[in-house]
Coordinates of C-alpha atoms in Angstrom, one line a residue:
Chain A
X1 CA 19.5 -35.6 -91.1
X2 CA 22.3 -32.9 -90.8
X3 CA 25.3 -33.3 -89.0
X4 CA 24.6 -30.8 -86.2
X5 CA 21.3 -32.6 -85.5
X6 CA 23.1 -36.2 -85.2
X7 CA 26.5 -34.9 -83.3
X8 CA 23.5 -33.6 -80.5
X9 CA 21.8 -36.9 -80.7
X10 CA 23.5 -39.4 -82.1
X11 CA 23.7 -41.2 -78.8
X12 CA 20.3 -41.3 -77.9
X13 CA 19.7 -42.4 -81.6
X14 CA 22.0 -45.4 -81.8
X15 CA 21.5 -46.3 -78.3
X16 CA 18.1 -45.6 -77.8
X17 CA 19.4 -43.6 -74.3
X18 CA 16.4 -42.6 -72.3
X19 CA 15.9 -41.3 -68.8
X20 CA 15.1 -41.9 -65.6
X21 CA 13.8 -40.4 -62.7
X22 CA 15.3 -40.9 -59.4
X23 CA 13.0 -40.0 -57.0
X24 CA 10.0 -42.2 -58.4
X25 CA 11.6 -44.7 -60.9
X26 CA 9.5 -43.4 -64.0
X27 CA 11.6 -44.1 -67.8
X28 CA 11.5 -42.4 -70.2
X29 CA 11.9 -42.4 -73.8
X30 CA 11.9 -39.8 -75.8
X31 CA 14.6 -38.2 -72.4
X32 CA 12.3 -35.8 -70.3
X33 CA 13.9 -33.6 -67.9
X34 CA 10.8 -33.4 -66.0
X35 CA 9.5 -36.4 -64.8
X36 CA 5.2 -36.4 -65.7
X37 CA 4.6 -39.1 -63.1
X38 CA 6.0 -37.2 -59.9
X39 CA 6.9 -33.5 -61.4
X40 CA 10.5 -34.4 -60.1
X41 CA 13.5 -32.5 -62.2
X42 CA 16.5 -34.5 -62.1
X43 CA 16.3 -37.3 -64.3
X44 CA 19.3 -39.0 -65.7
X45 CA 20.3 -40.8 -68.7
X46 CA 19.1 -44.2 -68.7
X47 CA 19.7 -47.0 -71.6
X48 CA 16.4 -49.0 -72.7
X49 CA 15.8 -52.7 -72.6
X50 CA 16.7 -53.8 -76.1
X51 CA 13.4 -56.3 -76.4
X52 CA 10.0 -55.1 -76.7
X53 CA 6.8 -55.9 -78.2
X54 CA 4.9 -54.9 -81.6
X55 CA 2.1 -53.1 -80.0
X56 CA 0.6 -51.7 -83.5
X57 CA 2.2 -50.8 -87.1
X58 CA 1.5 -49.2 -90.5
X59 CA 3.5 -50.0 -93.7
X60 CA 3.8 -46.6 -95.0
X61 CA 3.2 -45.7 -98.6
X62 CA 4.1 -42.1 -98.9
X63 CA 7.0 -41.2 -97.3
X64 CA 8.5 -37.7 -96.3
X65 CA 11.2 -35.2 -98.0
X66 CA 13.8 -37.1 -96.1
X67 CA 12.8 -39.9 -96.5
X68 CA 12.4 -40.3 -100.4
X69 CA 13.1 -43.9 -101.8
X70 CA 12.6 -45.9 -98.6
X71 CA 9.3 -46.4 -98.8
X72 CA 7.2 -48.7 -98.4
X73 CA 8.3 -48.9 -94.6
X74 CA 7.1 -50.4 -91.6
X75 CA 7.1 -48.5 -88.7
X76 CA 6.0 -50.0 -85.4
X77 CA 4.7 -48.8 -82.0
X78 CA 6.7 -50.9 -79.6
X79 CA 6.7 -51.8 -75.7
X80 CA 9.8 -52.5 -74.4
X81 CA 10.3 -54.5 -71.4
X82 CA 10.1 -51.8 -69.1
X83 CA 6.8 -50.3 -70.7
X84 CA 8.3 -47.3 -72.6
X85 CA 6.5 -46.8 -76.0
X86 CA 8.7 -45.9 -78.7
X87 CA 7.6 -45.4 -82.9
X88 CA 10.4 -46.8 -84.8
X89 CA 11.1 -48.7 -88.2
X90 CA 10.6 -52.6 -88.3
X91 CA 13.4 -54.1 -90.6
X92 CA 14.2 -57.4 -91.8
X93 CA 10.9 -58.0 -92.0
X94 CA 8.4 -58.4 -95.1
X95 CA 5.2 -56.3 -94.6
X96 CA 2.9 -59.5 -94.5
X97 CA 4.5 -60.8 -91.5
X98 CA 4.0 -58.4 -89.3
X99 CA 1.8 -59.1 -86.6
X100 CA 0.3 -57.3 -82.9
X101 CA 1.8 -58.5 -80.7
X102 CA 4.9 -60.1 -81.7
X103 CA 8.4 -60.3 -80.2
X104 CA 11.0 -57.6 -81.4
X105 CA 14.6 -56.9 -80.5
X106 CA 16.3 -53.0 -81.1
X107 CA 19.1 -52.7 -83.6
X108 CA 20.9 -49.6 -84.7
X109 CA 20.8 -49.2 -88.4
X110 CA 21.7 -46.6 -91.0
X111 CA 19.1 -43.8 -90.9
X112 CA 18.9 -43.8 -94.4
X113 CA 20.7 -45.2 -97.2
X114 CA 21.5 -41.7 -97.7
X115 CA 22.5 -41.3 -94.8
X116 CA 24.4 -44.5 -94.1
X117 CA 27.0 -42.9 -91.4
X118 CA 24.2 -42.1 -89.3
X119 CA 23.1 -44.8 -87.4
X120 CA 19.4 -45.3 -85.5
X121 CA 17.7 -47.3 -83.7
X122 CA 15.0 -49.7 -85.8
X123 CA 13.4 -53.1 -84.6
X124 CA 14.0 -56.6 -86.1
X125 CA 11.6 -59.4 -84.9
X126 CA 13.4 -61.2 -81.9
X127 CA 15.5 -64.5 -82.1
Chain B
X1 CA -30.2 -2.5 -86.3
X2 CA -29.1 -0.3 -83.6
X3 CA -30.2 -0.5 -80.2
X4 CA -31.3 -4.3 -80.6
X5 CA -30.5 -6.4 -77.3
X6 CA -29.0 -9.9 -77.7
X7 CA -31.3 -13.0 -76.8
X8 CA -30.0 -13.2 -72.5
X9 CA -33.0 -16.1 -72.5
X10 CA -29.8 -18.4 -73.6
X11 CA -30.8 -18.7 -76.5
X12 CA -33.6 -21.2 -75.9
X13 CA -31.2 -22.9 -74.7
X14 CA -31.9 -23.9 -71.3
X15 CA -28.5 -24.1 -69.6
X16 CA -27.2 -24.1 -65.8
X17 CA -25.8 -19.9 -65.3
X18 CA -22.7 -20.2 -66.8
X19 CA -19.4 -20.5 -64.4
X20 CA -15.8 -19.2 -64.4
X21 CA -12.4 -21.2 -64.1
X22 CA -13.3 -23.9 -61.1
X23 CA -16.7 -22.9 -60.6
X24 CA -16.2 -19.2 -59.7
X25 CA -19.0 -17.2 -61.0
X26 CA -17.9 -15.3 -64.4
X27 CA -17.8 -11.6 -64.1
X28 CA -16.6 -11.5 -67.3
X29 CA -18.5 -10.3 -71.1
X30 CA -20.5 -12.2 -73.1
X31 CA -18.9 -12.8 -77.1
X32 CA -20.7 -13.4 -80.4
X33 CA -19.8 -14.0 -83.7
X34 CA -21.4 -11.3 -86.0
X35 CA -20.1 -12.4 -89.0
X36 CA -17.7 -14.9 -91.1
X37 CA -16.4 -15.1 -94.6
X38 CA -15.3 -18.6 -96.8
X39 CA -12.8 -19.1 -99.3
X40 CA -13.8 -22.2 -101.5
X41 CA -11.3 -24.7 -100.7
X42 CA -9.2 -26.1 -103.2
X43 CA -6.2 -26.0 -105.2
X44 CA -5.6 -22.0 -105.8
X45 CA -2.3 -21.6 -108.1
X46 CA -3.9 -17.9 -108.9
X47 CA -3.7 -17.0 -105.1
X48 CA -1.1 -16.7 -102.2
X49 CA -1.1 -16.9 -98.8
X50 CA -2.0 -13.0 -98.6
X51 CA -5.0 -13.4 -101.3
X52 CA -6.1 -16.0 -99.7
X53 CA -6.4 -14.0 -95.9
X54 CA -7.9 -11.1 -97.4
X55 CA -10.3 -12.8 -99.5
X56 CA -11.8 -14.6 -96.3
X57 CA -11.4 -11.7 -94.4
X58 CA -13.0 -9.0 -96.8
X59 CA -15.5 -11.5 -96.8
X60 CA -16.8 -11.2 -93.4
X61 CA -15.9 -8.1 -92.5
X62 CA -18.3 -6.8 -95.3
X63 CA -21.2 -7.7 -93.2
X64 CA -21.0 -5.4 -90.7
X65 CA -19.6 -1.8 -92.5
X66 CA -19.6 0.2 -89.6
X67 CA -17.0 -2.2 -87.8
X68 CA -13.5 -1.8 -87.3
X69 CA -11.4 -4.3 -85.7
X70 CA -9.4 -3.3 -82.7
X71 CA -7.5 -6.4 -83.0
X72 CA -6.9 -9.5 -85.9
X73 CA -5.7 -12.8 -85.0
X74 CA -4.1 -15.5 -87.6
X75 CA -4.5 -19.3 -87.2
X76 CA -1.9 -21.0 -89.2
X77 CA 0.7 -23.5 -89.1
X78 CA 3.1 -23.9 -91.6
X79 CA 3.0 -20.9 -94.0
X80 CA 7.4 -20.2 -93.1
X81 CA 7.8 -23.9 -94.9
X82 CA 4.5 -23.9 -97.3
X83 CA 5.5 -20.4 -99.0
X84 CA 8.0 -18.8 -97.0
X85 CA 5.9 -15.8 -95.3
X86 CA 6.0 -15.7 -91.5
X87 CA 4.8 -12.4 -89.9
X88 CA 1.2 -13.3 -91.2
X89 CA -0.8 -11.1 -88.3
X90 CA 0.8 -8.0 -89.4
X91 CA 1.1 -9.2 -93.1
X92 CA -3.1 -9.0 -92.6
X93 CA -3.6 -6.1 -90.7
X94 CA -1.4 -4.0 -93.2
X95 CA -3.6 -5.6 -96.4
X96 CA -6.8 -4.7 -95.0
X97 CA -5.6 -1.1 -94.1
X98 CA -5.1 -0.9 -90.2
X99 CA -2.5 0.6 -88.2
X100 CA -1.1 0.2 -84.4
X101 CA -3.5 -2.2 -83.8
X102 CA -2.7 -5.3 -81.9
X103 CA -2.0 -8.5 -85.0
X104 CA -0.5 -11.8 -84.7
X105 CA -0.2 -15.4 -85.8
X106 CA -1.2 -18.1 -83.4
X107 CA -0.2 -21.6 -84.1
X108 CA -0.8 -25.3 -83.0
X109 CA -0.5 -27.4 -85.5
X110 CA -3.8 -28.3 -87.5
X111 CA -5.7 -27.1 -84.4
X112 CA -4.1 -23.5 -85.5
X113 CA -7.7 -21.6 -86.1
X114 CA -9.1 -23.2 -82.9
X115 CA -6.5 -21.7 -80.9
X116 CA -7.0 -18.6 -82.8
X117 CA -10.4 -18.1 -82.1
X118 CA -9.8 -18.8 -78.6
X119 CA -7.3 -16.3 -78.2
X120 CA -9.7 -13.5 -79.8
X121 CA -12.4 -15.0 -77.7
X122 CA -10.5 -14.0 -74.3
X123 CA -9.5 -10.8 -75.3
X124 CA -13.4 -10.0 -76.3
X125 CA -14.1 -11.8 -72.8
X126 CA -11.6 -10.2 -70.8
X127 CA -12.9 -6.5 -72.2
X128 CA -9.6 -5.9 -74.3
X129 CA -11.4 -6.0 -77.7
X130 CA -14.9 -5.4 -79.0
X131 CA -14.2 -6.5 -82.4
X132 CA -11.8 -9.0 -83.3
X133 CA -10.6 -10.0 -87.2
X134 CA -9.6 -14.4 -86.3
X135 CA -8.7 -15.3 -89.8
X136 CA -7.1 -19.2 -90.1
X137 CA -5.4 -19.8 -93.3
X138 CA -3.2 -22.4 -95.1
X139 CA -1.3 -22.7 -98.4
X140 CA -0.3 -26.1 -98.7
X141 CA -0.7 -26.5 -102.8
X142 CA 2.8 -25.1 -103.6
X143 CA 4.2 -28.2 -101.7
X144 CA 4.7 -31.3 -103.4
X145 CA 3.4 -34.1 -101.9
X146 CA 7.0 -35.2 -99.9
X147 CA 7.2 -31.9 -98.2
X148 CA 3.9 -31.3 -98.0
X149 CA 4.2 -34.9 -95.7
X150 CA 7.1 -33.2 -93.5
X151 CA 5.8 -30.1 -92.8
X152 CA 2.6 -32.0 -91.7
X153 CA 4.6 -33.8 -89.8
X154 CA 6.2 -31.2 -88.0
X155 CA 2.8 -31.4 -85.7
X156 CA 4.7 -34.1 -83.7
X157 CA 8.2 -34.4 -82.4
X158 CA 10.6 -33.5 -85.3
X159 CA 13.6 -35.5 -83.3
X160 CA 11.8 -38.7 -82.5
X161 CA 9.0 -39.0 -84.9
X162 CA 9.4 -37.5 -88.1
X163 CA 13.6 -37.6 -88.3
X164 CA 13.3 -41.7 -87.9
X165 CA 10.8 -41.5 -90.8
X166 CA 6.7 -41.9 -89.2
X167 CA 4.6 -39.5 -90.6
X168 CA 1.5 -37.7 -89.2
X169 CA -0.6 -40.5 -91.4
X170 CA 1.6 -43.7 -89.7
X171 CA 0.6 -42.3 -86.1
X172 CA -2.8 -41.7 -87.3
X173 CA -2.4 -45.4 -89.0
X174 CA -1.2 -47.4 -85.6
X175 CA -4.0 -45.8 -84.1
X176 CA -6.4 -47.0 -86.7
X177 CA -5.5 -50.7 -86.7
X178 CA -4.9 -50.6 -82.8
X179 CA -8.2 -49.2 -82.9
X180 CA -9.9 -52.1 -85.1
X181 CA -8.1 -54.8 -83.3
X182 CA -9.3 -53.7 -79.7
X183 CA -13.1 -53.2 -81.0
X184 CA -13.2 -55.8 -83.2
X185 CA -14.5 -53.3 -85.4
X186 CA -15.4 -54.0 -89.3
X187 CA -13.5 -51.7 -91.7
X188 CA -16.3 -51.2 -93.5
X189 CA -17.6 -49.6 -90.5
X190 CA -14.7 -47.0 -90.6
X191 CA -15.5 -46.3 -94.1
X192 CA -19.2 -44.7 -93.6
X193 CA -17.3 -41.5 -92.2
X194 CA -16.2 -40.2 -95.3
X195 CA -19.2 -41.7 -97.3
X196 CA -21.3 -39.3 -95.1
X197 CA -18.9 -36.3 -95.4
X198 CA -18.8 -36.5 -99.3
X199 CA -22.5 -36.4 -99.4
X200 CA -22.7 -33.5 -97.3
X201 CA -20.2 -32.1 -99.2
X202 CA -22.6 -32.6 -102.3
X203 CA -24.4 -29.1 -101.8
X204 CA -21.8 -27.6 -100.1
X205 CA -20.7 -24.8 -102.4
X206 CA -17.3 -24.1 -100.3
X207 CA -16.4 -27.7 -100.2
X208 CA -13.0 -28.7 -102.2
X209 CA -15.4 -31.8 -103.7
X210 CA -18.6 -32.5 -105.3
X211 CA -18.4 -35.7 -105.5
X212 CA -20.4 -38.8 -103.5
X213 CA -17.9 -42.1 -103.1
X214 CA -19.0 -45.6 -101.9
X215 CA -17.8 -47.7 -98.8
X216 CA -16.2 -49.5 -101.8
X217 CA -14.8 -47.1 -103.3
X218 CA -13.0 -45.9 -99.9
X219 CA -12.2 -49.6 -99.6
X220 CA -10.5 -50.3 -103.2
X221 CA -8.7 -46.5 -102.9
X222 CA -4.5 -46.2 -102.6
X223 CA -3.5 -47.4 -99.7
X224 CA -1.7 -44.5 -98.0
X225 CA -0.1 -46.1 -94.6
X226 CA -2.3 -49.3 -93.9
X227 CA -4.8 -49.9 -92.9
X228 CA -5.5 -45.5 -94.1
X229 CA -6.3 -45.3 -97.4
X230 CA -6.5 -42.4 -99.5
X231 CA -10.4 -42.1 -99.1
X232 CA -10.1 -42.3 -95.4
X233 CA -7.6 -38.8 -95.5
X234 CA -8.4 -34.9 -95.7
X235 CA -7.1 -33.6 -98.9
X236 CA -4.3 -31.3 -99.2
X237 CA -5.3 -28.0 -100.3
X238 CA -5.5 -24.4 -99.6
X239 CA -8.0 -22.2 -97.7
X240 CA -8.7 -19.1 -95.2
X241 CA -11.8 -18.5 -93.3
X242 CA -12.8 -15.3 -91.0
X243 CA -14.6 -14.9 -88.2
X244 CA -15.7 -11.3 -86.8
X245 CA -15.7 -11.9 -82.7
X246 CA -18.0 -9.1 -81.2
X247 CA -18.6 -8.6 -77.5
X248 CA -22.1 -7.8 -76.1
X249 CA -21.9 -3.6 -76.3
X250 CA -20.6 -3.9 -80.1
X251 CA -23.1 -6.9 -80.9
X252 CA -26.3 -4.3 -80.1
X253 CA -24.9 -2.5 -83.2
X254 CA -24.9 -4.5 -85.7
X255 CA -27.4 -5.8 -87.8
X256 CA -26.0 -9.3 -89.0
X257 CA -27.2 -12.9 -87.1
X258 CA -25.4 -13.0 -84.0
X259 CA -24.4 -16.6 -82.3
X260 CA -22.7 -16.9 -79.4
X261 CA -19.8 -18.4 -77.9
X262 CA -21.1 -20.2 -74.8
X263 CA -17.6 -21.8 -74.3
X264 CA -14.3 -21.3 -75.8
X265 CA -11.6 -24.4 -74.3
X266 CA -8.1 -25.4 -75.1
X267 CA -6.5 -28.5 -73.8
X268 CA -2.9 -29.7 -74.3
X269 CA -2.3 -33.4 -74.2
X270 CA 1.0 -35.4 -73.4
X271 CA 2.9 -34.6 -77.1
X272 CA 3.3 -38.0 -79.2
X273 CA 1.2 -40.7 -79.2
X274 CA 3.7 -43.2 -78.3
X275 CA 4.4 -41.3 -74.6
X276 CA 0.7 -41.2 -73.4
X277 CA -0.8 -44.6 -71.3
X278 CA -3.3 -45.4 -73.8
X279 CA -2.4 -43.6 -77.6
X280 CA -6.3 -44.5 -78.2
X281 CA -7.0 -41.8 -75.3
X282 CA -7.7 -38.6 -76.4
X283 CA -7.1 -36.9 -73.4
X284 CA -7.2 -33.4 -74.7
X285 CA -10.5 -33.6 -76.4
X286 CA -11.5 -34.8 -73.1
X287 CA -10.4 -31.8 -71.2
X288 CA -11.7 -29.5 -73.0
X289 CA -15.1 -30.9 -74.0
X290 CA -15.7 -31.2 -70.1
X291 CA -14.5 -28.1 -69.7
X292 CA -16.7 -26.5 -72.3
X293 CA -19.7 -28.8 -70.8
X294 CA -19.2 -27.5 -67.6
X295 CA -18.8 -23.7 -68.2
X296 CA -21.6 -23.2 -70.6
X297 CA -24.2 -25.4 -69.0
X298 CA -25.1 -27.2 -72.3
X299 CA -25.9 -30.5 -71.5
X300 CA -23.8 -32.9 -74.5
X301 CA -27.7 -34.3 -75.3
X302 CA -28.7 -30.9 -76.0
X303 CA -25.8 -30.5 -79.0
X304 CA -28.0 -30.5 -82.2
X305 CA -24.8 -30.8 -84.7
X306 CA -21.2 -31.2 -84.3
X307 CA -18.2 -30.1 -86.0
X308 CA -15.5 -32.8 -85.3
X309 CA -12.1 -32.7 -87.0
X310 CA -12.3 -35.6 -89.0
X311 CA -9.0 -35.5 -90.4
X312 CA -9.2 -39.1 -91.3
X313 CA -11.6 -41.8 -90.3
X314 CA -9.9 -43.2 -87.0
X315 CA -9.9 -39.2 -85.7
X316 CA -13.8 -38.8 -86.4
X317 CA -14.4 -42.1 -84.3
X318 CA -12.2 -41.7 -81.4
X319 CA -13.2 -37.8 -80.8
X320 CA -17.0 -38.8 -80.7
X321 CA -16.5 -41.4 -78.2
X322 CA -13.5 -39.4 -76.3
X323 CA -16.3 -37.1 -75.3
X324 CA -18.9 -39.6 -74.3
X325 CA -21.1 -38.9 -77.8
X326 CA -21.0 -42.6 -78.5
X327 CA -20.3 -45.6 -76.6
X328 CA -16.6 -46.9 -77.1
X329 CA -16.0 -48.9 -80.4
X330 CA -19.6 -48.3 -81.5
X331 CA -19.0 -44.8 -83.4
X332 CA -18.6 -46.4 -86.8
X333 CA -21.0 -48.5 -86.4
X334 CA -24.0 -45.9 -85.4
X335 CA -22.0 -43.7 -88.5
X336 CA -23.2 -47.1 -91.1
X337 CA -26.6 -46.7 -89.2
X338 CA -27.5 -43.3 -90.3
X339 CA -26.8 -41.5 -86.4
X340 CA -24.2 -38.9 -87.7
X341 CA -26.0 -38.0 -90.6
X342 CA -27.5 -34.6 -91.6
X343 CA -30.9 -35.8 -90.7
X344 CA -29.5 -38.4 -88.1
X345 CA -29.7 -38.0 -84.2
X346 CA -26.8 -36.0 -83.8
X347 CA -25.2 -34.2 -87.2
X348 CA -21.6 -33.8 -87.7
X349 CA -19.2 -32.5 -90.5
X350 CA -22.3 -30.8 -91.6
X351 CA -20.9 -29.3 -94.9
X352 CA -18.7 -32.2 -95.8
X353 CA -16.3 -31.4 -92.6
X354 CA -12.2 -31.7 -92.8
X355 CA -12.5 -35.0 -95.1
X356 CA -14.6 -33.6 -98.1
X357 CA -15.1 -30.0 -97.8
X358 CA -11.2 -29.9 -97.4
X359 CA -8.6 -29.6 -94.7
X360 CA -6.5 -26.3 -95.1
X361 CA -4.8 -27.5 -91.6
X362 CA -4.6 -24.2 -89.5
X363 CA -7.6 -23.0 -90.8
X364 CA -10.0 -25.9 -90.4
X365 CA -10.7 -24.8 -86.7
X366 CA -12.5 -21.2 -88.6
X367 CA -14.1 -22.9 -91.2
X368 CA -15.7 -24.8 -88.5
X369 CA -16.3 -22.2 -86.4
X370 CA -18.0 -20.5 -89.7
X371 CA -20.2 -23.7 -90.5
X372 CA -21.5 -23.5 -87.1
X373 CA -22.3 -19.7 -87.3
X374 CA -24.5 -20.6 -91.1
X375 CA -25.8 -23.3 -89.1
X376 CA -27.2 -21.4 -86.1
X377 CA -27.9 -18.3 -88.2
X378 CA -30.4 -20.5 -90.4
X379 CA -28.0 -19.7 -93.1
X380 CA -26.6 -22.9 -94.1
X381 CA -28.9 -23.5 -97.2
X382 CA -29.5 -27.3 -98.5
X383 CA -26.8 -28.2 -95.5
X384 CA -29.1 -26.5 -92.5
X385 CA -29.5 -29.0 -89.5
X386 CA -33.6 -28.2 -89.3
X387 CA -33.9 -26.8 -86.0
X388 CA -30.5 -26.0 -84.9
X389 CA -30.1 -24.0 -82.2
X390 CA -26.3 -25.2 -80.3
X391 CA -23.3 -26.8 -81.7
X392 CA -20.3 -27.7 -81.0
X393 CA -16.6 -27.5 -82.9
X394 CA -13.4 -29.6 -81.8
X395 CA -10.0 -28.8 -84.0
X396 CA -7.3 -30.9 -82.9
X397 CA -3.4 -30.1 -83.8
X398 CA -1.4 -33.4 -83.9
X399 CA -2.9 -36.6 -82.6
X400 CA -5.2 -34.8 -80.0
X401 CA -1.9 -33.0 -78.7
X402 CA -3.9 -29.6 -78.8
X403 CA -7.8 -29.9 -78.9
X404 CA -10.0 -26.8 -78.8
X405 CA -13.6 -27.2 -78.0
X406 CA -16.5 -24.3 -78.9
X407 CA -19.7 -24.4 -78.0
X408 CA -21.9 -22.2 -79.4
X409 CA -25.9 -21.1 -79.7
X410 CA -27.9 -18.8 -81.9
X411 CA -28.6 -15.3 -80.2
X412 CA -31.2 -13.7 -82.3

C-alpha cells in the first residue's frame, strides 16, 4: 500500500464507509456512485454495521507480492447486519475455528505488519 | 479450392434461422474460422512475449497463403506487469510484416482471447474485415509465484480485494466451500474434474502435461487456499494461440476446413463476487449462453462437446450448471459418473482444457476457440469427439465478471 493510495482511502478502509442511496435505500460497500438497484446517482457516504456474519472463508496459503509473510490468512466473506457482502481478513482467530455461519464483529487493524500505520478493516469473531 | 460454397444447410445442424439483437432478423455476414495455430503450453525461458505471438500466429496463417489480414486482434491481460510490453496489437502486426492496418490489444482479464475473438468476429460480421489475425497470448513464467498471484489478481477490484490481501484463488476458494456446504457435495466429487482433464491431456500434444493423477492424488496435493488444492488449479505458464476469422466471400477462397461461428456473446457481470445476490450465480455465463442459444438456433442438447474454462474445479461445476447443462449441485457428481468425459454424453475440456493443457490466462479463450475448430474440422486426432459436428467455448475473466460464449459448427 503506498501512501497516495491510503491518503485517498484511508477512510473507507478504517471505517469500512460505504454508501447509500437516497432515493431507494440500497447500501453499498465497496461506495458506488450509481446505485444498481434503482440506477439513481446520488448516493452518499454511509458507515456499515460493525457485526456481520461468516458467510464463507479460505485460509490462504500463497499469498500475494504485498502481502509476503502473512500468510497463512483467513479471509472471510461476511454479511453484515444490513446485507452488504464484504471479503475481508478474519483475525484473532486460529484457522480450525472457523466456522459458516458464525458471529463476527469489524475491527480496524494494521494492513500489514509492514505496513503498520495503515490501518484496515478485518473481522474478529463477536463477543 | 476456389469457387467452393460454404455448407448454408447449417451445417447438419438443424437450427431455428438465426436472429439479430432482440429478435430482429440479421442482415448481417456469416464468419468462419479458416484456420488456427498452437503454441505448446508450457514454461518457455527461450521465448518472449513477441515469439510467442508470432509463433501462434505464423502458425495459422500458413494455412491459407493467399490471405492477408486486413486487421489483427490481441487477447491478453497482463503482459505491462508479466514482461513490461504493452502496445502488443501493433507489436504483432509490425513482426509479421503489415502496415496501416487496423491492430490492437483487447483485454478482460483471463477471458482476454474470448473477447478478442468477439471483437474480430463483429468486425468480419459487420463487413469491416474479411480476414482477421485474433491472436491471445500470455507470458506469465518470468513472474515468480507472488507477483504472478497479484497480477492475477488484478482480475478483481485492486482497492477492495487484492489491497486487503484475497487473491483470485481465496474468491475462487469461498466459492468452493460455499459451494460444497449448500450441495452437500462430496470433495471427492470435485476432484473427478481434473482427473478427467489430465487424461485428456494424455494425447494432447499441445497440453503443458502428460501426465494422468488420481482423485487421491488431487486430494493429498498442497493445499493452495482451502478447501483449492494445487491439483484443483490451472497451472501458470505461457502460451499464444491464433485464429484466422474469415467472412463468407473470403471463406469460398480458401482451401483449409472452414467452421463457423454461429454465435459470438459477451456478458458483463456485477464486478466482485462479494457485491452480486448470490456469489454462486454466474450471471454472465448466463447472459451470454442464452444469448448465444437464442441467436444461433442451437438447441443446448444438440452441443456435442464443450469448452468450459475450468480454471479450477469449483469454475468447471458452476459454469455447467449456470447454463442449464447439469442440474444444480449434481455437476461433480455426473463428472465421477463418466458424463463429461471424451466418450461421455456431453464432452468438455476436450484436450485437457484450462486445468491440464494449461491456462496462459488471456489466451485460453483462442486455444479454445482452436480446440473447437480441430474438433469440428475432424482434426483433433486421438482427442476427436466421434461425430462432432457443434460446440460450444465459454472463457470467463474474473469470477464470471466477463464470460464470452461461442458457438460454433463445422461448414464443410
Amino acid at each position: 500500500m503506498d501512501g497516495v493510495r491510503y491518503g485517498r482511502l484511508g477512510e473507507r478502509y478504517r471505517e469500512m464507509l460505504g454508501s447509500r442511496c437516497p432515493s431507494c435505500g440500497a447500501e453499498y460497500f465497496p461506495p458506488v456512485r450509481v446505485c444498481r438497484r434503482c440506477g439513481g446517482r446520488g448516493t452518499k457516504d454511509h458507515p456499515m454495521p460493525r457485526e456481520g456474519r461468516l458467510v464463507s472463508f479460505t485460509v490462504l496459503n500463497v499469498a500475494s507480492a504485498e502481502f509476503q509473510g502473512e500468510a497463512p490468512m483467513a479471509i472471510g466473506l461476511i454479511e453484515l447486519e444490513n446485507g452488504v457482502k464484504v471479503m475481508a481478513q478474519v483475525v484473532d482467530v486460529p484457522p480450525s475455528s472457523l466456522r459458516e455461519g458464525m458471529k463476527v464483529t469489524m475491527v480496524a487493524r494494521p494492513l500489514t505488519k509492514a505496513d503498520g500505520a495503515f490501518l484496515c478493516y478485518k473481522f474478529v469473531p463477536a463477543g | 479450392m476456389a469457387g467452393r460454397e460454404p455448407s448454408t444447410k447449417s451445417n447438419g445442424v438443424r437450427r431455428k434461422p438465426a436472429r439479430g439483437f432482440r429478435g430482429r432478423p440479421s442482415l448481417l455476414r456469416r464468419v468462419f474460422i479458416a484456420s488456427v495455430g498452437l503454441v505448446n503450453v508450457g514454461k518457455h525461458p527461450e521465448m518472449g512475449i513477441a515469439d510467442l505471438m508470432v509463433e501462434a500466429s505464423v502458425g495459422a496463417l500458413s494455412a491459407l497463403p493467399d490471405a492477408a489480414p486486413d486487421r489483427v486482434v490481441v487477447g491478453n491481460m497482463f503482459s505491462g506487469v508479466g514482461c513490461g510490453q504493452e502496445h502488443l496489437g501493433a507489436l504483432l502486426s509490425s513482426s509479421l510484416g503489415y502496415q496501416g492496418i487496423p491492430a490492437y490489444k483487447v483485454e478482460a482479464a483471463c477471458g482476454s482471447g474470448g473477447a478478442a475473438a468477439h471483437n474480430a468476429y463483429l468486425s468480419v460480421k459487420a463487413g469491416e474485415s474479411d480476414c482477421v489475425l485474433v491472436t491471445g497470448v500470455e507470458k506469465m513464467t518470468d513472474l515468480d509465484t507472488a507477483k504472478v498471484t497479484s497480477a492475477l489478481a488484478m482480475a478483481d477490484s485492486q482497492e477492495y480485494t487484492a489491497s486487503v490481501g484475497a487473491t483470485f484463488i481465496s474468491l475462487n476458494a469461498v466459492t468452493h466451500r460455499l459451494y460444497l456446504s449448500r450441495h452437500g457435495v462430496p470433495k471427492e466429487d470435485m476432484a473427478a474434474f481434473p482427473v478427467m482433464a489430465h487424461r485428456n491431456a494424455l494425447s494432447s500434444k499441445h497440453a503443458m502435461f502428460h501426465k494422468a493423477v488420481t482423485a487421491e492424488d488431487v486430494l493429498s496435493s498442497p493445499v493452495m487456499s482451502d478447501p483449492i488444492r494445487l491439483l484443483d488449479s490451472s497451472p501458470v505458464c505461457d502460451g499464444a494461440a491464433s485464429l484466422v476469422l474469415v467472412s463468407e466471400e473470403m471463406a469460398r477462397k480458401v482451401s483449409s476446413p472452414l467452421v463457423e461461428i454461429l454465435a459470438s456473446e459477451v456478458a458483463a457481470n456485477i464486478f466482485s463476487i462479494y457485491e452480486r445476490p448470490d456469489p454462486l450465480e454466474y450471471a454472465a455465463t448466463k447472459a451470454a449462453f442464452r444469448r448465444a442459444v437464442d441467436r444461433s438456433g442451437v438447441r443446448p442438447e444438440k452441443l456435442d462437446f464443450l469448452e468450459p474454462h475450468d480454471a479450477f474445479s469449483i469454475t468447471s461445476a458452476l459454469s455447467l450448471e449456470s447454463m442449464g447443462l447439469s442440474p444444480a449441485g449434481r455437476a461433480p457428481a455426473e463428472a465421477a459418473k463418466g458424463r463429461f468425459a471424451l466418450d461421455g454424453d456431453l464432452p468438455i475440456g476436450t484436450f485437457g482444457g484450462l486445468k491440464a493443457r494449461g491456462h496462459p490466462v488471456g489466451a485460453s479463450g483462442t486455444y479454445q476457440l482452436a480446440e473447437a475448430y480441430m474438433q469440428l474440422a475432424g482434426r483433433a486426432g486421438p482427442n476427436q469427439v466421434s461425430g462432432a459436428k457443434v460446440g460450444m467455448t465459454q472463457n470467463m475473466g474474473g469470477v464470471d465478471t466477463t464470460t464470452a460464449v461461442h458457438i460454433l459448427a463445422s461448414a464443410n
